[in-house]
Short mmCIF file of C-alpha atoms and ligand atoms in Angstrom, two decimals:
data_model
loop_
_atom_site.label_atom_id
_atom_site.label_comp_id
_atom_site.label_asym_id
_atom_site.label_seq_id
_atom_site.Cartn_x
_atom_site.Cartn_y
_atom_site.Cartn_z
CA UNK A 1 -0.16 -0.19 -0.22
CA UNK A 2 1.09 3.67 -0.69
CA UNK A 3 0.36 6.29 1.40
CA UNK A 4 0.59 9.59 -0.34
CA UNK A 5 -0.19 12.84 1.41
CA UNK A 6 1.06 15.54 -1.10
CA UNK A 7 -2.12 14.74 -3.12
CA UNK A 8 -0.28 16.88 -6.35
CA UNK A 9 -2.59 16.50 -9.77
CA UNK A 10 -0.09 14.29 -10.34
CA UNK A 11 -0.49 11.96 -7.15
CA UNK A 12 -4.03 12.05 -8.16
CA UNK A 13 -3.41 10.81 -11.79
CA UNK A 14 -1.62 8.02 -10.73
CA UNK A 15 -4.08 6.90 -8.19
CA UNK A 16 -6.90 6.77 -11.63
CA UNK A 17 -4.21 4.91 -13.10
CA UNK A 18 -4.46 2.22 -10.07
CA UNK A 19 -8.37 2.62 -10.33
CA UNK A 20 -8.53 1.58 -13.75
CA UNK A 21 -5.66 -1.09 -13.31
CA UNK A 22 -8.16 -2.56 -10.87
CA UNK A 23 -6.84 -1.73 -7.56
CA UNK A 24 -8.03 -0.10 -4.28
CA UNK A 25 -7.82 4.02 -3.63
CA UNK A 26 -8.86 5.04 0.02
CA UNK A 27 -9.92 8.77 -0.71
CA UNK A 28 -11.16 11.66 1.18
CA UNK A 29 -14.92 12.94 1.15
CA UNK A 30 -16.42 15.36 2.73
CA UNK A 31 -18.36 12.89 5.09
CA UNK A 32 -15.82 9.87 5.79
CA UNK A 33 -13.12 8.70 3.86
CA UNK A 34 -14.24 5.86 1.21
CA UNK A 35 -12.16 2.94 0.02
CA UNK A 36 -12.81 3.22 -3.91
CA UNK A 37 -12.99 0.79 -6.84
CA UNK A 38 -13.71 0.55 -10.37
CA UNK A 39 -17.49 -0.16 -10.14
CA UNK A 40 -17.62 -1.83 -13.76
CA UNK A 41 -15.75 -4.47 -12.78
CA UNK A 42 -16.39 -7.49 -10.47
CA UNK A 43 -12.89 -8.13 -9.84
CA UNK A 44 -12.00 -5.06 -8.24
CA UNK A 45 -15.17 -4.65 -5.87
CA UNK A 46 -14.46 -7.69 -4.64
CA UNK A 47 -11.19 -6.41 -3.27
CA UNK A 48 -13.14 -3.85 -1.33
CA UNK A 49 -15.32 -6.66 0.38
CA UNK A 50 -12.38 -8.55 1.43
CA UNK A 51 -10.37 -5.56 2.25
CA UNK A 52 -13.07 -4.26 4.46
CA UNK A 53 -14.49 -8.37 5.43
CA UNK A 54 -18.18 -7.10 4.02
CA UNK A 55 -20.77 -9.59 3.31
CA UNK A 56 -21.37 -9.71 0.06
CA UNK A 57 -24.84 -9.20 -0.34
CA UNK A 58 -24.55 -5.70 0.66
CA UNK A 59 -24.77 -2.50 -1.61
CA UNK A 60 -22.54 0.00 -2.59
CA UNK A 61 -22.52 3.29 -3.18
CA UNK A 62 -20.89 4.46 -6.53
CA UNK A 63 -19.62 8.03 -7.24
CA UNK A 64 -19.57 9.91 -9.99
CA UNK A 65 -18.03 13.11 -10.70
CA UNK A 66 -21.32 14.97 -11.64
CA UNK A 67 -24.94 14.51 -12.44
CA UNK A 68 -25.16 13.91 -15.95
CA UNK A 69 -23.40 11.11 -14.92
CA UNK A 70 -26.75 10.00 -13.56
CA UNK A 71 -27.98 7.90 -16.90
CA UNK A 72 -25.07 5.39 -17.37
CA UNK A 73 -26.31 4.14 -14.15
CA UNK A 74 -30.06 4.64 -13.94
CA UNK A 75 -33.29 4.26 -15.44
CA UNK A 76 -36.68 6.01 -14.78
CA UNK A 77 -35.04 9.42 -12.80
CA UNK A 78 -38.08 10.96 -11.31
CA UNK A 79 -38.64 14.45 -11.31
CA UNK A 80 -37.82 15.30 -7.25
CA UNK A 81 -34.68 13.31 -7.85
CA UNK A 82 -33.34 15.16 -9.97
CA UNK A 83 -34.54 18.07 -7.99
CA UNK A 84 -32.13 16.78 -5.45
CA UNK A 85 -29.58 16.37 -6.79
CA UNK A 86 -29.20 19.69 -8.76
CA UNK A 87 -29.66 21.43 -5.00
CA UNK A 88 -27.31 19.31 -2.88
CA UNK A 89 -24.62 17.55 -5.40
CA UNK A 90 -21.52 17.86 -4.85
CA UNK A 91 -23.00 16.94 -1.22
CA UNK A 92 -23.47 14.53 1.66
CA UNK A 93 -26.26 12.88 -0.34
CA UNK A 94 -26.81 9.33 -2.07
CA UNK A 95 -29.47 9.09 -4.02
CA UNK A 96 -30.88 5.17 -4.67
CA UNK A 97 -32.72 5.09 -8.24
CA UNK A 98 -33.38 2.08 -10.50
CA UNK A 99 -30.69 0.66 -11.87
CA UNK A 100 -29.29 0.69 -15.50
CA UNK A 101 -27.54 -2.11 -16.67
CA UNK A 102 -24.31 -0.78 -16.35
CA UNK A 103 -24.87 -1.08 -12.39
CA UNK A 104 -25.15 -5.45 -11.34
CA UNK A 105 -25.35 -7.47 -8.72
CA UNK A 106 -21.97 -7.09 -7.81
CA UNK A 107 -22.50 -3.65 -6.61
CA UNK A 108 -26.02 -3.26 -6.31
CA UNK A 109 -26.23 -6.98 -3.78
CA UNK A 110 -28.55 -8.13 -6.33
CA UNK A 111 -31.32 -5.16 -5.42
CA UNK A 112 -32.61 -3.35 -8.35
CA UNK A 113 -31.67 0.23 -7.17
CA UNK A 114 -28.51 1.69 -7.25
CA UNK A 115 -26.80 4.45 -4.50
CA UNK A 116 -25.02 7.11 -6.68
CA UNK A 117 -23.22 10.27 -5.14
CA UNK A 118 -21.28 13.72 -6.01
CA UNK A 119 -18.81 13.99 -3.01
CA UNK A 120 -18.27 17.26 -2.56
CA UNK A 121 -14.10 17.19 -1.78
CA UNK A 122 -11.69 18.71 -4.01
CA UNK A 123 -9.54 15.62 -4.03
CA UNK A 124 -12.66 12.96 -4.98
CA UNK A 125 -14.13 15.23 -7.45
CA UNK A 126 -10.37 15.50 -9.38
CA UNK A 127 -10.08 11.68 -9.18
CA UNK A 128 -13.17 10.94 -9.85
CA UNK A 129 -12.96 13.06 -13.21
CA UNK A 130 -9.11 11.75 -13.71
CA UNK A 131 -10.68 8.23 -14.17
CA UNK A 132 -13.54 9.46 -16.30
CA UNK A 133 -11.13 10.54 -18.58
CA UNK A 134 -9.44 7.42 -18.46
CA UNK A 135 -12.74 5.67 -19.32
CA UNK A 136 -13.87 5.23 -15.93
CA UNK A 137 -17.39 5.33 -14.67
CA UNK A 138 -18.37 5.76 -11.60
CA UNK A 139 -16.12 4.04 -8.10
CA UNK A 140 -18.07 1.84 -5.36
CA UNK A 141 -16.78 3.57 -2.06
CA UNK A 142 -17.98 2.27 0.97
CA UNK A 143 -16.16 3.63 3.76
CA UNK A 144 -12.71 2.65 4.22
CA UNK A 145 -13.64 0.75 7.80
CA UNK A 146 -13.30 -2.66 8.70
CA UNK A 147 -17.03 -4.45 8.42
CA UNK A 148 -19.16 -2.93 11.15
CA UNK A 149 -16.49 -0.07 12.95
CA UNK A 150 -16.53 3.30 13.06
CA UNK A 151 -15.59 5.23 9.52
CA UNK A 152 -12.29 6.73 9.26
CA UNK A 153 -12.70 10.90 9.16
CA UNK A 154 -8.48 11.51 8.29
CA UNK A 155 -6.06 9.09 6.45
CA UNK A 156 -4.67 8.06 9.51
CA UNK A 157 -7.51 6.38 10.56
CA UNK A 158 -7.67 4.98 6.92
CA UNK A 159 -4.09 2.97 7.23
CA UNK A 160 -4.88 2.38 10.86
CA UNK A 161 -8.10 -0.07 9.85
CA UNK A 162 -7.16 -1.17 6.64
CA UNK A 163 -2.95 -1.31 6.22
CA UNK A 164 -2.79 -5.03 6.71
CA UNK A 165 -5.96 -5.67 4.66
CA UNK A 166 -4.64 -3.74 1.34
CA UNK A 167 -1.94 -5.01 -1.20
CA UNK A 168 0.73 -3.32 -2.80
CA UNK A 169 -0.26 -1.71 -5.18
CA UNK A 170 -3.34 -0.36 -3.24
CA UNK A 171 -2.89 3.59 -2.77
CA UNK A 172 -4.75 5.90 0.62
CA UNK A 173 -4.63 9.37 -0.37
CA UNK A 174 -4.31 11.97 2.68
CA UNK A 175 -6.36 14.77 1.98
CA UNK A 176 -6.91 15.97 5.70
CA UNK A 177 -9.85 15.74 7.97
CA UNK A 178 -13.31 15.43 7.20
CA UNK A 179 -15.41 18.41 7.71
CA UNK A 180 -19.25 16.71 7.61
CA UNK A 181 -18.01 14.15 9.76
CA UNK A 182 -20.80 11.10 9.21
CA UNK A 183 -22.35 9.27 6.85
CA UNK A 184 -24.22 10.96 3.26
CA UNK A 185 -28.10 11.25 3.61
CA UNK A 186 -29.65 8.25 2.09
CA UNK A 187 -32.68 8.58 -0.40
CA UNK A 188 -34.64 6.56 -1.33
CA UNK A 189 -35.88 7.64 -4.97
CA UNK A 190 -37.23 4.64 -6.35
CA UNK A 191 -41.39 5.57 -5.04
CA UNK A 192 -43.68 8.40 -5.78
CA UNK A 193 -41.79 10.99 -2.68
CA UNK A 194 -38.42 10.15 -1.41
CA UNK A 195 -37.91 8.03 1.66
CA UNK A 196 -34.92 8.52 3.62
CA UNK A 197 -32.91 5.57 4.49
CA UNK A 198 -30.36 7.23 6.65
CA UNK A 199 -30.03 10.24 8.20
CA UNK A 200 -27.53 12.54 6.92
CA UNK A 201 -26.20 16.37 6.85
CA UNK A 202 -28.73 16.97 4.37
CA UNK A 203 -31.38 17.18 6.05
CA UNK A 204 -35.37 15.91 6.05
CA UNK A 205 -36.53 19.83 6.00
CA UNK A 206 -34.45 20.68 2.96
CA UNK A 207 -35.21 17.07 0.99
CA UNK A 208 -38.48 18.54 1.80
CA UNK A 209 -38.07 21.57 0.71
CA UNK A 210 -36.21 21.07 -2.60
CA UNK A 211 -38.74 18.56 -3.60
CA UNK A 212 -41.92 19.73 -1.58
CA UNK A 213 -42.78 16.05 -1.09
CA UNK A 214 -43.30 14.64 2.44
CA UNK A 215 -40.40 13.12 3.43
CA UNK A 216 -40.81 9.55 5.04
CA UNK A 217 -38.31 8.28 7.12
CA UNK A 218 -35.63 5.19 7.90
CA UNK A 219 -38.35 3.47 10.76
CA UNK A 220 -40.46 2.53 7.51
CA UNK A 221 -37.88 1.29 5.62
CA UNK A 222 -36.56 -1.92 7.78
CA UNK A 223 -36.93 -4.28 4.86
CA UNK A 224 -34.34 -2.32 2.53
CA UNK A 225 -30.87 -4.12 2.65
CA UNK A 226 -29.06 -0.88 3.88
CA UNK A 227 -25.55 -2.20 5.92
CA UNK A 228 -25.86 0.90 7.90
CA UNK A 229 -29.20 -0.54 9.40
CA UNK A 230 -27.77 -3.33 10.90
CA UNK A 231 -28.33 -2.70 14.49
CA UNK A 232 -24.98 -2.75 15.83
CA UNK A 233 -22.90 -0.52 13.37
CA UNK A 234 -20.53 2.23 13.72
CA UNK A 235 -19.39 0.68 16.82
CA UNK A 236 -16.12 1.46 18.40
CA UNK A 237 -14.26 -1.67 20.54
CA UNK A 238 -15.82 0.31 23.94
CA UNK A 239 -19.55 -0.35 24.48
CA UNK A 240 -21.26 2.83 24.12
CA UNK A 241 -23.57 3.80 26.48
CA UNK A 242 -25.69 6.77 26.26
CA UNK A 243 -27.17 10.19 28.50
CA UNK A 244 -25.71 9.45 31.49
CA UNK A 245 -23.62 11.04 34.69
CA UNK A 246 -20.03 9.03 33.15
CA UNK A 247 -17.57 6.90 35.92
CA UNK A 248 -14.48 7.31 36.62
CA UNK A 249 -12.11 5.50 34.39
CA UNK A 250 -15.11 6.03 31.23
CA UNK A 251 -14.87 8.05 28.17
CA UNK A 252 -16.86 10.86 28.09
CA UNK A 253 -18.58 12.86 24.70
CA UNK A 254 -20.93 15.47 25.49
CA UNK A 255 -21.40 18.98 23.91
CA UNK A 256 -18.88 21.90 25.57
CA UNK A 257 -21.35 23.55 28.35
CA UNK A 258 -21.33 19.89 30.26
CA UNK A 259 -17.90 19.40 32.29
CA UNK A 260 -16.89 16.29 32.95
CA UNK A 261 -16.79 15.10 36.56
CA UNK A 262 -13.06 13.87 38.02
CA UNK A 263 -11.40 11.06 36.46
CA UNK A 264 -13.68 10.89 33.52
CA UNK A 265 -11.36 10.94 29.97
CA UNK A 266 -13.21 13.88 28.16
CA UNK A 267 -12.51 12.57 24.18
CA UNK A 268 -13.88 15.17 22.42
CA UNK A 269 -16.14 18.70 23.82
CA UNK A 270 -17.41 20.20 20.31
CA UNK A 271 -19.04 23.30 20.25
CA UNK A 272 -21.89 22.73 18.20
CA UNK A 273 -23.91 20.34 16.49
CA UNK A 274 -21.80 20.37 13.22
CA UNK A 275 -18.80 20.23 15.17
CA UNK A 276 -19.91 17.39 17.21
CA UNK A 277 -20.50 15.42 13.91
CA UNK A 278 -17.26 16.07 12.11
CA UNK A 279 -15.79 15.30 15.66
CA UNK A 280 -17.69 12.44 16.59
CA UNK A 281 -15.50 9.08 14.98
CA UNK A 282 -12.20 10.70 15.92
CA UNK A 283 -13.98 10.86 19.93
CA UNK A 284 -14.74 6.93 19.59
CA UNK A 285 -11.54 6.14 18.26
CA UNK A 286 -9.39 8.30 20.46
CA UNK A 287 -11.10 6.11 23.59
CA UNK A 288 -10.58 2.99 21.78
CA UNK A 289 -6.99 3.84 21.79
CA UNK A 290 -7.28 5.20 25.16
CA UNK A 291 -8.06 1.34 25.49
CA UNK A 292 -11.25 2.70 27.26
CA UNK A 293 -13.99 -0.14 28.30
CA UNK A 294 -16.93 1.91 28.34
CA UNK A 295 -17.21 5.53 26.50
CA UNK A 296 -20.42 7.50 27.52
CA UNK A 297 -22.33 9.56 25.19
CA UNK A 298 -25.44 12.67 25.05
CA UNK A 299 -27.61 13.02 22.98
CA UNK A 300 -27.36 15.95 21.39
CA UNK A 301 -30.80 17.84 21.04
CA UNK A 302 -32.90 19.18 17.62
CA UNK A 303 -33.20 17.96 13.98
CA UNK A 304 -31.13 17.90 11.21
CA UNK A 305 -27.86 17.13 11.92
CA UNK A 306 -28.77 15.89 15.63
CA UNK A 307 -30.93 13.29 14.05
CA UNK A 308 -27.78 11.52 12.32
CA UNK A 309 -25.81 12.30 15.36
CA UNK A 310 -28.44 10.68 17.36
CA UNK A 311 -28.82 7.35 15.17
CA UNK A 312 -24.96 7.08 14.99
CA UNK A 313 -24.90 6.96 18.89
CA UNK A 314 -27.58 4.81 19.28
CA UNK A 315 -26.63 2.22 15.90
CA UNK A 316 -22.77 2.33 17.97
CA UNK A 317 -24.53 1.60 21.40
CA UNK A 318 -26.28 -1.41 20.49
O1 TXA B 1 -21.52 9.33 2.69
C1 TXA B 1 -20.84 8.17 2.95
O2 TXA B 1 -21.72 7.75 2.09
C2 TXA B 1 -19.84 7.86 2.32
C3 TXA B 1 -18.78 8.17 1.51
C4 TXA B 1 -17.63 7.53 1.24
O3 TXA B 1 -18.91 8.41 0.02
N1 TXA B 1 -19.61 5.99 1.90
C5 TXA B 1 -20.34 4.80 2.73
O4 TXA B 1 -20.91 4.35 2.41
O5 TXA B 1 -20.77 5.75 3.91
P1 TXA B 1 -21.21 2.89 3.46
O6 TXA B 1 -21.19 1.60 2.34
O7 TXA B 1 -20.74 2.65 4.88
O8 TXA B 1 -22.64 2.41 3.32
C6 TXA B 1 -23.29 3.01 2.68
C7 TXA B 1 -24.64 3.21 3.02
C8 TXA B 1 -24.84 1.08 3.31
O9 TXA B 1 -25.61 1.31 4.15
C9 TXA B 1 -25.81 0.34 1.85
O10 TXA B 1 -26.87 -0.83 2.34
C10 TXA B 1 -26.80 1.38 1.43
O11 TXA B 1 -25.71 2.61 1.54
N2 TXA B 1 -26.87 1.75 -0.35
C11 TXA B 1 -26.53 1.29 -1.03
N3 TXA B 1 -26.84 0.96 -2.45
C12 TXA B 1 -27.86 1.05 -1.56
C13 TXA B 1 -29.05 0.77 -2.22
N4 TXA B 1 -28.95 0.59 -3.67
N5 TXA B 1 -30.16 0.32 -1.94
C14 TXA B 1 -30.41 0.62 -0.49
N6 TXA B 1 -29.33 1.20 0.28
C15 TXA B 1 -28.16 1.20 -0.69
MG1 MG B 2 -20.05 2.09 6.03
#
């Protein structure tokens, strides 16, 4: 594995060439780091499953350089999905749409739909453009962590997670810390109106404003195979417990204003909800690095991004 910390144009082109050759490239996005492979190559995509230790029937998100790629990957795009793509791409939102023939079973987990996203990060976008210039159609990229573990929000965490599972030809592109910090909002666009499958930085209110539809949420979507919907996910080694006073020797995650009892390891103290999202996974990893057995987290109140944080905390605590 090659770790590239200076992501020059040449380095990004080199990574695109590696992808065309069927290797893996971990790259930064605004949400979390992705582990990318040529989404049209079964052999390349199988390397993702192997490196992550992820069951093969879990669908992957295909990352594309712009909404102009939608017709390659999908059929029957509803009007409201186009509106969402126009309003929020590039950005932290994945659209689930009816798949075209290009989206094969090995990417969609055998489902008739495909998840698509245009990430909003300069390195991700230039990698996708460079890959496209070489004839590439899109990059399948789940979060760059082992299956079930906490998503990496910096390149060091990617290395920690995957170093021993990557081949010598694979590449990690270091683009610093991710600004959003939690995974994209996933919107199912296969019905008459949008349905949220996973909360993220694009909020239900924003989706409603963009599409003018009422938005239903993940509570009704248990049947869809979204791996992030498995009960235990996004979980550190430490046990995560919610909304109680932390005891001596435990880790603690809460908004600034909330004080730390003595003998407790304060892992992060974000000053607002956006910073909470940005630092959450860092805090969980820090707890593991300290070898803590228990991390107590106080859920933030409110709608929007707070919904995504509470969702990840509840899953981490299951
Ligand atoms: O922010 C993100 O979305 C990050 C960055 C790297 O883009 N990616 C990410 O990928 O979180 P992953 O694989 O860790 O989670 C993607 C989720 C999974 O829970 C998967 O089941 C769901 O998206 N998904 C993908 N395609 C789907 C489909 N066709 N139908 C339903 N869910 C789908
Ligand atoms: Mg993931």
